[in-house]
Amino acid sequence: MTQITEGVYFINGLDEFIPDSHSYVVGKLGSQDLSLIDPGLMGKGSYKIQSIQDMGIELKAIKRIIMTHTHLDHIGCLHEIKEQIPWAKLWVHEIEAGPLEEGDERTVYGMDMFRSMCQMQYNLKPGVFTFAVDKRLGGKENLELGDMTWEVIHIPGHSPGSIGLYHRSEKILIPGDVVYADYAIGRFDLHLARGPDLKNSLLRLGELEVKVLLPGHNRIVQDLPPGYIADTARQWAPYLS
Ligand SMILES: [Zn+2]
Ligand SMILES: [Zn+2]
């Protein structure tokens, strides 16, 4: 785990034949009110927990798990993580909270072919990704987390309940899988994904001042050029209508 700035910590995803999402810990360490963003893929729970402990963070300081969205590569090790920190609350956007509580795994797996493949490969029983959600996010709140303010922005398109977390004064954006480094964007062919929604979400993010981009995969960028997300939106717009 590496420190990006005071109150923002990065744990690199360990990809295998399926990608493992990056995880982030946000909150000033002294606050004892930390949030884990996106646990990651099946089997990566102990690595993520160990990375947190290696920074000298006590697990009891982690009060909640916030999902940027509920795809398998982000939520796959949630059971493993919850075993280690059973007190942590689960926060998910309201659109993906209902299916998660009902055991509707279509968003988790994204497509039927992928579901059968993963259930076989990882020996996953149907319905294993059923979780009680403690807080449903609407996508407009300002969250006071660990002595920091994070704005929640609903950015559907890659998945219906994708959210971004934005720290306005430090210009930090955690966009999940909506936008990556190198002018890449999230795929929009999965369950309830929609190109036009993704275009609007990119345009929306393009209005923010972002200097530090902390996406769900691939490299992170700490000196993003001005206008980067707006340029990305412009380049992709013809393919997203
Ligand atoms: Zn992902
Ligand atoms: Zn995703």
Coordinates of C-alpha atoms and ligand atoms in Angstrom, one line a residue:
M1 CA 0.0 0.0 0.0
T2 CA 1.3 3.4 -0.9
Q3 CA 0.3 6.9 0.4
I4 CA -1.0 9.2 -2.4
T5 CA -1.6 12.1 0.0
E6 CA -2.5 12.4 3.7
G7 CA -5.7 10.5 4.0
V8 CA -5.6 8.6 0.6
Y9 CA -3.8 5.2 0.3
F10 CA -3.5 2.9 -2.7
I11 CA -3.4 -0.9 -2.9
N12 CA -2.4 -2.2 -6.3
G13 CA -4.7 -4.8 -7.7
L14 CA -3.1 -8.2 -8.3
D15 CA -4.5 -9.3 -11.7
E16 CA -4.7 -12.9 -12.7
F17 CA -6.7 -14.2 -15.6
I18 CA -9.4 -11.9 -14.3
P19 CA -8.4 -8.5 -13.2
D20 CA -8.3 -7.6 -9.5
S21 CA -9.5 -4.1 -8.8
H22 CA -7.3 -1.6 -7.1
S23 CA -8.4 -0.8 -3.5
Y24 CA -8.1 2.5 -1.8
V25 CA -8.2 3.5 1.9
V26 CA -9.5 7.0 2.6
G27 CA -9.5 9.1 5.8
K28 CA -7.0 10.8 8.0
L29 CA -5.2 8.1 10.0
G30 CA -5.7 10.0 13.2
S31 CA -9.4 10.1 12.8
Q32 CA -9.8 6.3 13.3
D33 CA -12.6 6.6 10.8
L34 CA -11.3 5.0 7.6
S35 CA -13.1 3.7 4.6
L36 CA -12.0 0.9 2.3
I37 CA -13.0 1.5 -1.3
D38 CA -13.5 -1.7 -3.4
P39 CA -12.2 -4.9 -1.8
G40 CA -11.3 -6.7 -5.1
L41 CA -11.3 -10.1 -6.7
M42 CA -11.8 -13.5 -5.1
G43 CA -8.8 -14.7 -3.2
K44 CA -7.3 -11.2 -2.8
G45 CA -8.8 -10.5 0.7
S46 CA -5.8 -11.5 2.8
Y47 CA -3.4 -9.6 0.5
K48 CA -5.5 -6.5 0.8
I49 CA -5.8 -6.8 4.6
Q50 CA -2.1 -7.5 4.9
S51 CA -1.3 -4.4 2.8
I52 CA -3.4 -2.3 5.2
Q53 CA -1.7 -3.7 8.2
D54 CA 1.7 -3.2 6.7
M55 CA 1.0 0.5 6.7
G56 CA 0.6 0.3 10.5
I57 CA -3.2 0.8 10.2
E58 CA -5.2 -1.0 12.8
L59 CA -8.1 -2.8 11.3
K60 CA -10.5 -1.5 13.8
A61 CA -10.1 1.9 12.3
I62 CA -11.8 0.7 9.1
K63 CA -15.4 1.5 9.7
R64 CA -16.9 0.9 6.3
I65 CA -16.5 -0.5 2.8
I66 CA -17.7 1.7 -0.1
M67 CA -18.2 0.1 -3.5
T68 CA -17.7 2.2 -6.6
H69 CA -19.8 -0.5 -8.2
T70 CA -20.5 -4.2 -7.6
H71 CA -18.7 -6.0 -10.5
L72 CA -17.0 -9.3 -9.5
D73 CA -13.5 -7.9 -9.8
H74 CA -14.4 -5.3 -7.1
I75 CA -16.7 -7.3 -4.8
G76 CA -15.3 -10.8 -5.2
C77 CA -13.3 -10.8 -2.0
L78 CA -15.9 -9.0 0.1
H79 CA -16.7 -12.1 2.1
E80 CA -13.0 -12.5 2.9
I81 CA -12.7 -8.9 3.9
K82 CA -15.8 -9.0 6.1
E83 CA -14.5 -12.0 7.9
Q84 CA -11.5 -9.8 9.0
I85 CA -13.5 -6.7 9.7
P86 CA -17.1 -7.9 10.5
W87 CA -18.1 -4.5 12.0
A88 CA -17.5 -2.6 8.7
K89 CA -20.6 -1.2 7.2
L90 CA -21.3 -1.7 3.5
W91 CA -22.2 1.4 1.4
V92 CA -23.5 0.9 -2.2
H93 CA -25.3 3.1 -4.7
E94 CA -29.1 2.5 -4.3
I95 CA -29.4 1.1 -7.9
E96 CA -27.0 -1.8 -7.2
A97 CA -28.0 -2.2 -3.5
G98 CA -31.4 -3.8 -4.2
P99 CA -30.1 -6.6 -6.5
L100 CA -27.1 -7.2 -4.1
E101 CA -29.5 -7.8 -1.2
E102 CA -31.8 -10.0 -3.3
G103 CA -29.0 -12.1 -4.7
D104 CA -29.6 -10.9 -8.2
E105 CA -26.1 -11.5 -9.5
R106 CA -26.5 -10.2 -13.0
T107 CA -24.6 -7.0 -12.4
V108 CA -21.9 -8.8 -10.3
Y109 CA -21.1 -11.1 -13.2
G110 CA -22.0 -8.8 -16.1
M111 CA -22.9 -11.5 -18.5
D112 CA -24.1 -15.1 -18.4
M113 CA -21.1 -16.6 -20.1
F114 CA -18.8 -14.9 -17.6
R115 CA -20.9 -16.2 -14.7
S116 CA -20.7 -19.9 -15.7
M117 CA -16.9 -19.5 -16.3
C118 CA -16.3 -17.9 -13.0
Q119 CA -18.6 -20.1 -11.0
M120 CA -16.7 -23.1 -12.3
Q121 CA -13.2 -21.6 -12.0
Y122 CA -13.7 -20.3 -8.5
N123 CA -16.2 -22.9 -7.3
L124 CA -18.8 -20.1 -6.5
K125 CA -22.3 -21.2 -5.6
P126 CA -25.2 -19.3 -7.1
G127 CA -26.3 -16.5 -4.8
V128 CA -23.0 -16.3 -2.9
F129 CA -22.8 -12.5 -3.7
T130 CA -25.8 -11.6 -1.6
F131 CA -25.1 -8.9 1.0
A132 CA -27.0 -6.7 3.3
V133 CA -26.3 -3.0 2.4
D134 CA -26.0 -0.7 5.4
K135 CA -26.2 2.6 3.5
R136 CA -27.7 3.3 0.1
L137 CA -26.0 6.1 -1.7
G138 CA -28.0 8.4 -3.9
G139 CA -25.2 10.0 -5.8
K140 CA -25.4 13.6 -4.5
E141 CA -24.2 13.4 -1.0
N142 CA -21.2 15.1 0.6
L143 CA -19.7 12.4 2.9
E144 CA -17.7 13.5 5.9
L145 CA -15.3 10.6 6.2
G146 CA -12.2 10.5 8.4
D147 CA -11.9 14.3 8.6
M148 CA -12.2 14.7 4.8
T149 CA -15.1 15.6 2.6
W150 CA -15.9 13.3 -0.4
E151 CA -18.6 14.1 -2.9
V152 CA -20.5 11.2 -4.3
I153 CA -21.2 11.4 -8.0
H154 CA -23.5 8.9 -9.7
I155 CA -21.8 8.0 -13.0
P156 CA -23.8 5.2 -14.7
G157 CA -22.9 3.6 -18.0
H158 CA -20.2 1.1 -17.1
S159 CA -22.7 -0.3 -14.6
P160 CA -26.0 1.2 -13.5
G161 CA -25.0 2.2 -10.0
S162 CA -21.4 3.3 -10.5
I163 CA -20.3 6.1 -8.4
G164 CA -17.2 8.4 -8.3
L165 CA -15.8 9.8 -5.1
Y166 CA -14.4 13.3 -5.5
H167 CA -12.3 15.4 -3.1
R168 CA -12.7 18.9 -4.4
S169 CA -10.0 20.8 -2.6
E170 CA -7.3 18.3 -3.4
K171 CA -8.7 17.5 -6.9
I172 CA -8.7 13.8 -6.3
L173 CA -11.1 11.5 -8.2
I174 CA -11.8 7.8 -7.6
P175 CA -14.0 7.0 -10.6
G176 CA -14.2 3.2 -10.4
D177 CA -14.2 1.8 -13.9
V178 CA -15.7 4.8 -15.6
V179 CA -12.4 6.4 -16.8
Y180 CA -8.8 5.2 -16.7
A181 CA -5.4 6.6 -17.5
D182 CA -4.3 6.8 -21.2
Y183 CA -7.7 7.9 -22.5
A184 CA -9.2 4.5 -21.7
I185 CA -12.8 4.1 -20.5
G186 CA -14.8 1.3 -18.9
R187 CA -16.5 -1.3 -21.0
F188 CA -20.2 -0.7 -21.8
D189 CA -21.4 -4.1 -23.0
L190 CA -22.2 -5.6 -19.6
H191 CA -25.6 -6.0 -17.8
L192 CA -27.4 -2.7 -17.7
A193 CA -24.4 -0.9 -19.1
R194 CA -25.2 1.9 -21.6
G195 CA -23.0 3.8 -23.9
P196 CA -25.1 7.1 -23.8
D197 CA -25.1 7.0 -20.0
L198 CA -21.3 6.5 -20.0
K199 CA -21.0 9.5 -22.4
N200 CA -23.0 11.7 -20.0
S201 CA -21.0 10.4 -17.0
L202 CA -17.7 11.2 -18.7
L203 CA -19.0 14.7 -19.6
R204 CA -20.1 15.2 -16.0
L205 CA -16.6 14.2 -14.7
G206 CA -15.1 16.3 -17.4
E207 CA -16.5 19.4 -15.6
L208 CA -14.5 18.6 -12.5
E209 CA -11.0 19.8 -11.8
V210 CA -9.0 16.6 -11.4
K211 CA -5.3 16.4 -10.8
V212 CA -5.1 12.9 -9.2
L213 CA -6.9 10.1 -11.0
L214 CA -7.3 6.9 -9.0
P215 CA -9.2 4.4 -11.2
G216 CA -10.2 0.8 -10.6
H217 CA -7.5 -0.6 -12.8
N218 CA -4.2 0.1 -14.7
R219 CA -2.0 2.9 -13.7
I220 CA -2.9 5.8 -11.4
V221 CA -2.1 9.3 -12.4
Q222 CA -1.0 12.0 -9.9
D223 CA -0.4 14.9 -12.3
L224 CA -3.3 14.6 -14.7
P225 CA -3.2 17.3 -17.5
P226 CA -6.1 19.8 -17.3
G227 CA -9.0 18.8 -19.4
Y228 CA -8.0 15.2 -19.5
I229 CA -11.4 13.7 -18.8
A230 CA -13.2 16.1 -21.1
D231 CA -10.8 15.1 -23.9
T232 CA -11.4 11.5 -23.1
A233 CA -15.2 12.1 -23.3
R234 CA -14.8 13.9 -26.6
Q235 CA -12.7 11.1 -28.2
W236 CA -15.1 8.4 -27.1
A237 CA -18.4 10.3 -27.8
P238 CA -18.9 8.9 -31.3
Y239 CA -18.8 5.4 -30.0
L240 CA -21.1 6.0 -27.1
S241 CA -24.3 7.2 -28.7
Ligands
ZN1 ZN -13.2 -3.4 -12.5
ZN2 ZN -16.5 -2.8 -13.5

